[in-house]
């Protein structure tokens, strides 16, 4: 019913760790690189700017370190102009994971920013529940930001961050909105002590589960741990052996769970690319339609509190137009 083809790519790359300016410059370069390959939709890893705070799993809690992380976090209304300009210039839709700092404040969120191909920020999703030690860094997002967005190209996209995918009701809230493409933003989990050998299995299982249960295409984007991360932690905080180099699991998955591209792991910047054909949903939804005949609304009801919680929720849920 929707005959749209999308050249999509998931970014498998490392940020310039704890350097907002240089990492945003890298984001712009990756957008240009993707556009050179005729990409129309580009997905970035979790908190790609300024990088995942691996130090929370390697050292004792330290307010000074969190303050340094906050200083490198993104204020949506102030820091993303060049990224918006790159989207508009190259006519590419971008979903970007950032550590977001509330404008005029100090509270941080693990956020997913969706920017359309004209540079408009369609909206910002704030991770509903920071996981374990992440609670030292980020606040809890509200249901107000649990949204999908209709792009100018005609498809509906939404995203979640990391273990937020274990929150079945959060996933269902996006499915109920008719999501066509899902962006899953991840860090390199298998590099952390206790996750070796199991993290990528978990990620793959969650991604395929959402693809099939929601009948969505899934772009799973992950960073890897590089020397800029390890060197920053050792220089600022001392030796550690809880986080190693490498990791990541980046792939594009079909609604029937076949892997269209990837998985990519390890220490190499790469765009994992595939063509998404939305007309494939016509056949998939004959079998199972989570917003139709397989939803059983007379039996199952999902109640989501969509009221704003934070003072700027209504400001960061777009659209926020791009202006030169």
mmCIF file of C-alpha atoms in Angstrom:
data_model
loop_
_atom_site.group_PDB
_atom_site.id
_atom_site.type_symbol
_atom_site.label_atom_id
_atom_site.label_comp_id
_atom_site.label_asym_id
_atom_site.label_seq_id
_atom_site.Cartn_x
_atom_site.Cartn_y
_atom_site.Cartn_z
ATOM 1 C CA UNK A 1 0.000 0.000 0.000
ATOM 2 C CA UNK A 2 2.992 2.282 0.525
ATOM 3 C CA UNK A 3 5.303 1.968 -2.440
ATOM 4 C CA UNK A 4 8.293 3.890 -1.092
ATOM 5 C CA UNK A 5 11.921 2.870 -1.458
ATOM 6 C CA UNK A 6 14.448 4.252 1.011
ATOM 7 C CA UNK A 7 18.215 4.011 0.741
ATOM 8 C CA UNK A 8 19.043 3.705 4.432
ATOM 9 C CA UNK A 9 22.262 3.462 6.404
ATOM 10 C CA UNK A 10 23.166 2.778 10.019
ATOM 11 C CA UNK A 11 26.358 4.389 11.275
ATOM 12 C CA UNK A 12 28.941 2.115 12.885
ATOM 13 C CA UNK A 13 31.531 4.571 14.189
ATOM 14 C CA UNK A 14 33.241 6.062 17.208
ATOM 15 C CA UNK A 15 32.834 9.690 18.270
ATOM 16 C CA UNK A 16 35.725 11.973 19.166
ATOM 17 C CA UNK A 17 35.227 11.135 22.786
ATOM 18 C CA UNK A 18 34.098 13.896 25.125
ATOM 19 C CA UNK A 19 34.510 16.523 22.416
ATOM 20 C CA UNK A 20 31.150 17.901 21.290
ATOM 21 C CA UNK A 21 32.578 20.245 18.678
ATOM 22 C CA UNK A 22 34.759 17.681 16.914
ATOM 23 C CA UNK A 23 32.108 14.971 17.100
ATOM 24 C CA UNK A 24 29.483 17.244 15.566
ATOM 25 C CA UNK A 25 31.981 17.981 12.801
ATOM 26 C CA UNK A 26 32.315 14.224 12.316
ATOM 27 C CA UNK A 27 28.520 13.912 12.168
ATOM 28 C CA UNK A 28 28.421 16.464 9.350
ATOM 29 C CA UNK A 29 31.170 14.589 7.475
ATOM 30 C CA UNK A 30 29.339 11.286 7.855
ATOM 31 C CA UNK A 31 26.160 12.904 6.520
ATOM 32 C CA UNK A 32 28.079 14.132 3.461
ATOM 33 C CA UNK A 33 29.630 10.693 3.001
ATOM 34 C CA UNK A 34 26.235 9.005 3.220
ATOM 35 C CA UNK A 35 24.716 11.496 0.795
ATOM 36 C CA UNK A 36 27.517 10.688 -1.642
ATOM 37 C CA UNK A 37 26.199 7.117 -1.614
ATOM 38 C CA UNK A 38 22.632 8.379 -2.297
ATOM 39 C CA UNK A 39 21.499 7.624 1.264
ATOM 40 C CA UNK A 40 18.128 9.111 2.215
ATOM 41 C CA UNK A 41 17.921 8.034 5.867
ATOM 42 C CA UNK A 42 20.908 7.891 8.223
ATOM 43 C CA UNK A 43 20.869 6.533 11.791
ATOM 44 C CA UNK A 44 23.518 7.255 14.435
ATOM 45 C CA UNK A 45 24.395 5.360 17.655
ATOM 46 C CA UNK A 46 23.278 6.142 21.184
ATOM 47 C CA UNK A 47 24.620 9.450 22.571
ATOM 48 C CA UNK A 48 27.072 9.624 19.668
ATOM 49 C CA UNK A 49 27.642 13.174 20.846
ATOM 50 C CA UNK A 50 29.776 13.337 22.991
ATOM 51 C CA UNK A 51 30.041 9.550 23.363
ATOM 52 C CA UNK A 52 28.673 6.954 25.763
ATOM 53 C CA UNK A 53 29.753 7.575 29.399
ATOM 54 C CA UNK A 54 31.650 4.330 29.831
ATOM 55 C CA UNK A 55 33.288 5.773 32.940
ATOM 56 C CA UNK A 56 30.113 5.110 34.943
ATOM 57 C CA UNK A 57 30.842 1.380 34.620
ATOM 58 C CA UNK A 58 34.572 1.661 35.290
ATOM 59 C CA UNK A 59 34.971 4.073 38.213
ATOM 60 C CA UNK A 60 33.233 5.180 41.405
ATOM 61 C CA UNK A 61 30.602 7.921 40.982
ATOM 62 C CA UNK A 62 32.200 11.340 40.596
ATOM 63 C CA UNK A 63 30.212 14.564 40.291
ATOM 64 C CA UNK A 64 33.119 16.386 38.624
ATOM 65 C CA UNK A 65 33.194 13.837 35.813
ATOM 66 C CA UNK A 66 29.443 14.160 35.293
ATOM 67 C CA UNK A 67 29.838 17.945 35.196
ATOM 68 C CA UNK A 68 32.507 17.560 32.500
ATOM 69 C CA UNK A 69 30.126 15.314 30.554
ATOM 70 C CA UNK A 70 27.350 17.881 30.914
ATOM 71 C CA UNK A 71 29.615 20.577 29.491
ATOM 72 C CA UNK A 72 30.048 18.474 26.325
ATOM 73 C CA UNK A 73 26.357 17.574 26.033
ATOM 74 C CA UNK A 74 24.098 19.010 23.323
ATOM 75 C CA UNK A 75 21.625 21.853 23.769
ATOM 76 C CA UNK A 76 19.219 21.129 20.922
ATOM 77 C CA UNK A 77 18.294 24.752 20.210
ATOM 78 C CA UNK A 78 21.939 25.897 20.206
ATOM 79 C CA UNK A 79 24.264 23.171 18.964
ATOM 80 C CA UNK A 80 22.639 21.390 16.004
ATOM 81 C CA UNK A 81 22.479 24.135 13.380
ATOM 82 C CA UNK A 82 25.343 22.696 11.303
ATOM 83 C CA UNK A 83 23.754 19.243 11.396
ATOM 84 C CA UNK A 84 20.415 20.698 10.307
ATOM 85 C CA UNK A 85 22.196 22.565 7.509
ATOM 86 C CA UNK A 86 23.888 19.340 6.358
ATOM 87 C CA UNK A 87 20.521 17.544 6.276
ATOM 88 C CA UNK A 88 18.997 20.354 4.222
ATOM 89 C CA UNK A 89 21.993 20.627 1.902
ATOM 90 C CA UNK A 90 22.174 16.902 1.183
ATOM 91 C CA UNK A 91 18.411 16.199 1.376
ATOM 92 C CA UNK A 92 18.868 13.447 3.951
ATOM 93 C CA UNK A 93 16.863 12.513 7.050
ATOM 94 C CA UNK A 94 19.017 11.896 10.131
ATOM 95 C CA UNK A 95 18.280 10.267 13.477
ATOM 96 C CA UNK A 96 21.033 11.254 15.902
ATOM 97 C CA UNK A 97 21.719 10.022 19.425
ATOM 98 C CA UNK A 98 22.940 12.766 21.769
ATOM 99 C CA UNK A 99 23.433 13.432 25.426
ATOM 100 C CA UNK A 100 21.062 16.374 25.674
ATOM 101 C CA UNK A 101 21.392 19.226 28.133
ATOM 102 C CA UNK A 102 18.250 21.150 29.000
ATOM 103 C CA UNK A 103 18.530 24.671 27.636
ATOM 104 C CA UNK A 104 19.360 27.099 30.431
ATOM 105 C CA UNK A 105 19.734 24.249 32.905
ATOM 106 C CA UNK A 106 21.867 21.350 34.077
ATOM 107 C CA UNK A 107 19.601 18.308 33.723
ATOM 108 C CA UNK A 108 20.736 15.824 31.073
ATOM 109 C CA UNK A 109 18.818 13.319 28.976
ATOM 110 C CA UNK A 110 19.781 10.408 26.759
ATOM 111 C CA UNK A 111 18.035 11.690 23.637
ATOM 112 C CA UNK A 112 17.249 10.718 20.058
ATOM 113 C CA UNK A 113 16.868 13.674 17.671
ATOM 114 C CA UNK A 114 15.029 13.232 14.362
ATOM 115 C CA UNK A 115 15.905 15.779 11.652
ATOM 116 C CA UNK A 116 14.088 15.726 8.317
ATOM 117 C CA UNK A 117 15.624 16.228 4.877
ATOM 118 C CA UNK A 118 14.834 19.953 4.903
ATOM 119 C CA UNK A 119 16.697 20.500 8.186
ATOM 120 C CA UNK A 120 13.561 20.623 10.341
ATOM 121 C CA UNK A 121 13.949 18.975 13.741
ATOM 122 C CA UNK A 122 10.840 16.818 13.769
ATOM 123 C CA UNK A 123 11.301 16.054 17.449
ATOM 124 C CA UNK A 124 13.428 14.795 20.309
ATOM 125 C CA UNK A 125 12.789 11.596 22.241
ATOM 126 C CA UNK A 126 14.216 11.373 25.751
ATOM 127 C CA UNK A 127 15.054 7.881 27.008
ATOM 128 C CA UNK A 128 12.302 6.798 29.382
ATOM 129 C CA UNK A 129 14.491 5.004 31.905
ATOM 130 C CA UNK A 130 18.275 5.338 32.216
ATOM 131 C CA UNK A 131 19.779 1.931 32.938
ATOM 132 C CA UNK A 132 21.663 1.096 36.153
ATOM 133 C CA UNK A 133 24.594 3.541 36.602
ATOM 134 C CA UNK A 134 23.246 5.747 33.791
ATOM 135 C CA UNK A 135 21.007 7.231 36.482
ATOM 136 C CA UNK A 136 24.018 9.182 37.724
ATOM 137 C CA UNK A 137 23.988 10.995 34.354
ATOM 138 C CA UNK A 138 20.521 11.280 32.852
ATOM 139 C CA UNK A 139 17.011 12.139 33.957
ATOM 140 C CA UNK A 140 13.899 10.160 33.023
ATOM 141 C CA UNK A 141 12.122 11.130 29.835
ATOM 142 C CA UNK A 142 8.371 11.705 29.750
ATOM 143 C CA UNK A 143 5.719 9.936 27.716
ATOM 144 C CA UNK A 144 5.245 13.225 25.892
ATOM 145 C CA UNK A 145 8.383 12.505 23.824
ATOM 146 C CA UNK A 146 7.413 8.917 23.020
ATOM 147 C CA UNK A 147 6.491 9.682 19.421
ATOM 148 C CA UNK A 148 6.996 8.715 15.811
ATOM 149 C CA UNK A 149 7.321 11.329 13.073
ATOM 150 C CA UNK A 150 5.968 11.562 9.554
ATOM 151 C CA UNK A 151 8.805 12.515 7.212
ATOM 152 C CA UNK A 152 8.365 14.625 4.096
ATOM 153 C CA UNK A 153 9.166 11.481 2.099
ATOM 154 C CA UNK A 154 5.979 9.866 3.390
ATOM 155 C CA UNK A 155 7.127 7.241 5.880
ATOM 156 C CA UNK A 156 6.840 7.283 9.675
ATOM 157 C CA UNK A 157 10.011 6.912 11.754
ATOM 158 C CA UNK A 158 10.644 6.643 15.473
ATOM 159 C CA UNK A 159 13.455 5.541 17.725
ATOM 160 C CA UNK A 160 14.507 4.293 21.134
ATOM 161 C CA UNK A 161 17.814 4.041 22.955
ATOM 162 C CA UNK A 162 19.561 0.866 24.107
ATOM 163 C CA UNK A 163 17.788 -1.139 26.836
ATOM 164 C CA UNK A 164 14.743 1.052 26.461
ATOM 165 C CA UNK A 165 13.896 -1.698 23.965
ATOM 166 C CA UNK A 166 13.240 -4.035 26.911
ATOM 167 C CA UNK A 167 10.298 -1.790 27.841
ATOM 168 C CA UNK A 168 7.634 -3.578 25.830
ATOM 169 C CA UNK A 169 5.058 -0.852 26.380
ATOM 170 C CA UNK A 170 7.439 1.812 25.066
ATOM 171 C CA UNK A 171 7.920 -0.221 21.901
ATOM 172 C CA UNK A 172 4.182 -0.813 21.623
ATOM 173 C CA UNK A 173 3.522 2.919 21.944
ATOM 174 C CA UNK A 174 5.572 3.475 18.782
ATOM 175 C CA UNK A 175 4.007 0.498 17.022
ATOM 176 C CA UNK A 176 0.531 1.877 17.779
ATOM 177 C CA UNK A 177 1.500 5.072 15.942
ATOM 178 C CA UNK A 178 1.989 3.177 12.681
ATOM 179 C CA UNK A 179 5.772 3.138 12.685
ATOM 180 C CA UNK A 180 7.324 2.078 9.353
ATOM 181 C CA UNK A 181 11.015 2.430 10.238
ATOM 182 C CA UNK A 182 12.517 2.078 13.680
ATOM 183 C CA UNK A 183 15.915 3.467 14.649
ATOM 184 C CA UNK A 184 17.613 1.715 17.554
ATOM 185 C CA UNK A 185 20.544 3.619 19.052
ATOM 186 C CA UNK A 186 23.097 1.510 20.942
ATOM 187 C CA UNK A 187 26.536 1.751 22.528
ATOM 188 C CA UNK A 188 29.181 -0.986 22.321
ATOM 189 C CA UNK A 189 27.931 -3.151 25.183
ATOM 190 C CA UNK A 190 30.121 -6.200 24.722
ATOM 191 C CA UNK A 191 33.199 -4.129 25.551
ATOM 192 C CA UNK A 192 32.051 -3.819 29.180
ATOM 193 C CA UNK A 193 32.885 -6.324 31.904
ATOM 194 C CA UNK A 194 30.027 -8.782 32.402
ATOM 195 C CA UNK A 195 28.649 -8.350 28.884
ATOM 196 C CA UNK A 196 31.328 -10.168 26.903
ATOM 197 C CA UNK A 197 29.770 -12.814 24.686
ATOM 198 C CA UNK A 198 26.159 -11.957 25.537
ATOM 199 C CA UNK A 199 25.592 -8.295 24.611
ATOM 200 C CA UNK A 200 25.369 -8.757 20.862
ATOM 201 C CA UNK A 201 23.067 -11.753 21.301
ATOM 202 C CA UNK A 202 20.773 -9.565 23.411
ATOM 203 C CA UNK A 203 20.812 -6.729 20.900
ATOM 204 C CA UNK A 204 20.080 -9.002 17.945
ATOM 205 C CA UNK A 205 17.191 -10.641 19.815
ATOM 206 C CA UNK A 206 15.618 -7.317 20.763
ATOM 207 C CA UNK A 207 16.017 -5.883 17.275
ATOM 208 C CA UNK A 208 14.460 -8.868 15.534
ATOM 209 C CA UNK A 209 11.677 -8.992 18.101
ATOM 210 C CA UNK A 210 10.721 -5.382 17.397
ATOM 211 C CA UNK A 211 10.984 -5.864 13.643
ATOM 212 C CA UNK A 212 8.556 -8.789 13.658
ATOM 213 C CA UNK A 213 6.190 -7.760 16.443
ATOM 214 C CA UNK A 214 5.887 -4.233 15.084
ATOM 215 C CA UNK A 215 6.236 -5.064 11.380
ATOM 216 C CA UNK A 216 8.892 -2.387 11.029
ATOM 217 C CA UNK A 217 12.254 -2.104 9.352
ATOM 218 C CA UNK A 218 14.929 -1.672 12.019
ATOM 219 C CA UNK A 219 18.110 0.367 11.684
ATOM 220 C CA UNK A 220 20.372 -0.673 14.551
ATOM 221 C CA UNK A 221 23.292 1.764 14.910
ATOM 222 C CA UNK A 222 26.152 1.273 17.342
ATOM 223 C CA UNK A 223 29.424 2.904 18.224
ATOM 224 C CA UNK A 224 32.637 1.074 19.039
ATOM 225 C CA UNK A 225 35.140 1.948 21.764
ATOM 226 C CA UNK A 226 38.278 3.542 20.348
ATOM 227 C CA UNK A 227 41.486 5.041 21.711
ATOM 228 C CA UNK A 228 39.988 8.515 22.209
ATOM 229 C CA UNK A 229 37.630 6.982 24.770
ATOM 230 C CA UNK A 230 40.152 4.765 26.555
ATOM 231 C CA UNK A 231 42.828 7.468 26.643
ATOM 232 C CA UNK A 232 40.406 10.092 27.989
ATOM 233 C CA UNK A 233 39.339 7.823 30.848
ATOM 234 C CA UNK A 234 42.878 6.826 31.778
ATOM 235 C CA UNK A 235 44.170 10.388 31.613
ATOM 236 C CA UNK A 236 41.300 11.907 33.589
ATOM 237 C CA UNK A 237 40.331 9.081 35.940
ATOM 238 C CA UNK A 238 43.177 6.559 36.069
ATOM 239 C CA UNK A 239 43.790 2.977 34.889
ATOM 240 C CA UNK A 240 40.802 0.664 34.447
ATOM 241 C CA UNK A 241 40.114 -2.784 33.039
ATOM 242 C CA UNK A 242 36.310 -2.794 32.863
ATOM 243 C CA UNK A 243 36.016 -1.351 29.346
ATOM 244 C CA UNK A 244 37.944 -2.658 26.338
ATOM 245 C CA UNK A 245 38.392 -1.471 22.757
ATOM 246 C CA UNK A 246 36.100 -2.570 19.922
ATOM 247 C CA UNK A 247 32.561 -3.880 20.115
ATOM 248 C CA UNK A 248 29.321 -2.664 18.609
ATOM 249 C CA UNK A 249 26.600 -4.428 16.614
ATOM 250 C CA UNK A 250 25.213 -2.519 13.635
ATOM 251 C CA UNK A 251 22.687 -3.921 11.173
ATOM 252 C CA UNK A 252 19.527 -3.297 9.153
ATOM 253 C CA UNK A 253 16.716 -5.807 9.689
ATOM 254 C CA UNK A 254 13.633 -6.654 7.622
ATOM 255 C CA UNK A 255 10.210 -6.997 9.331
ATOM 256 C CA UNK A 256 10.390 -10.761 8.735
ATOM 257 C CA UNK A 257 13.736 -10.767 10.606
ATOM 258 C CA UNK A 258 16.129 -11.300 7.728
ATOM 259 C CA UNK A 259 19.288 -9.192 8.027
ATOM 260 C CA UNK A 260 19.440 -6.846 5.049
ATOM 261 C CA UNK A 261 22.888 -5.474 5.903
ATOM 262 C CA UNK A 262 25.517 -6.255 8.527
ATOM 263 C CA UNK A 263 26.016 -7.054 11.274
ATOM 264 C CA UNK A 264 29.116 -4.888 11.577
ATOM 265 C CA UNK A 265 31.323 -5.092 14.648
ATOM 266 C CA UNK A 266 34.761 -3.880 15.644
ATOM 267 C CA UNK A 267 36.988 -0.835 15.205
ATOM 268 C CA UNK A 268 36.165 0.467 11.737
ATOM 269 C CA UNK A 269 34.019 3.451 10.789
ATOM 270 C CA UNK A 270 31.445 2.099 8.368
ATOM 271 C CA UNK A 271 28.042 2.875 6.901
ATOM 272 C CA UNK A 272 25.898 -0.272 6.944
ATOM 273 C CA UNK A 273 23.569 0.291 3.995
ATOM 274 C CA UNK A 274 20.485 -1.348 2.508
ATOM 275 C CA UNK A 275 17.445 -0.481 0.403
ATOM 276 C CA UNK A 276 14.179 -0.534 2.329
ATOM 277 C CA UNK A 277 11.052 -1.284 0.308
ATOM 278 C CA UNK A 278 7.969 -0.395 2.286
ATOM 279 C CA UNK A 279 5.720 -2.340 -0.085
ATOM 280 C CA UNK A 280 7.143 -5.476 1.603
ATOM 281 C CA UNK A 281 4.877 -4.573 4.523
ATOM 282 C CA UNK A 282 1.847 -5.455 2.399
ATOM 283 C CA UNK A 283 2.722 -9.160 2.589
ATOM 284 C CA UNK A 284 4.055 -9.093 6.148
ATOM 285 C CA UNK A 285 0.854 -7.520 7.442
ATOM 286 C CA UNK A 286 -1.278 -10.182 5.797
ATOM 287 C CA UNK A 287 0.255 -12.494 8.391
ATOM 288 C CA UNK A 288 0.387 -10.170 11.373
ATOM 289 C CA UNK A 289 -0.717 -6.537 11.702
ATOM 290 C CA UNK A 290 -0.014 -5.047 15.121
ATOM 291 C CA UNK A 291 -2.152 -1.998 14.410
ATOM 292 C CA UNK A 292 -4.960 -4.000 12.806
ATOM 293 C CA UNK A 293 -6.244 -7.569 12.892
ATOM 294 C CA UNK A 294 -3.539 -8.808 15.299
ATOM 295 C CA UNK A 295 -4.054 -6.073 17.907
ATOM 296 C CA UNK A 296 -7.291 -7.326 19.525
ATOM 297 C CA UNK A 297 -8.196 -3.892 20.935
ATOM 298 C CA UNK A 298 -11.244 -5.261 22.749
ATOM 299 C CA UNK A 299 -8.875 -7.388 24.881
ATOM 300 C CA UNK A 300 -5.625 -5.399 25.075
ATOM 301 C CA UNK A 301 -5.364 -1.697 25.823
ATOM 302 C CA UNK A 302 -2.206 0.346 26.259
ATOM 303 C CA UNK A 303 -2.503 3.505 28.337
ATOM 304 C CA UNK A 304 0.333 6.015 27.883
ATOM 305 C CA UNK A 305 0.593 9.206 29.920
ATOM 306 C CA UNK A 306 1.495 11.647 27.167
ATOM 307 C CA UNK A 307 1.448 14.761 29.339
ATOM 308 C CA UNK A 308 4.615 16.903 29.501
ATOM 309 C CA UNK A 309 6.760 16.378 32.576
ATOM 310 C CA UNK A 310 9.717 18.700 32.094
ATOM 311 C CA UNK A 311 9.415 22.455 31.587
ATOM 312 C CA UNK A 312 10.851 22.262 28.056
ATOM 313 C CA UNK A 313 9.155 19.086 26.803
ATOM 314 C CA UNK A 314 6.908 21.083 24.490
ATOM 315 C CA UNK A 315 9.884 23.025 23.149
ATOM 316 C CA UNK A 316 11.951 20.002 22.105
ATOM 317 C CA UNK A 317 9.083 18.014 20.588
ATOM 318 C CA UNK A 318 9.015 19.709 17.210
ATOM 319 C CA UNK A 319 8.738 20.693 14.605
ATOM 320 C CA UNK A 320 11.639 23.094 15.039
ATOM 321 C CA UNK A 321 12.194 24.704 11.617
ATOM 322 C CA UNK A 322 15.646 25.123 10.126
ATOM 323 C CA UNK A 323 16.715 28.606 9.214
ATOM 324 C CA UNK A 324 19.890 29.651 7.467
#
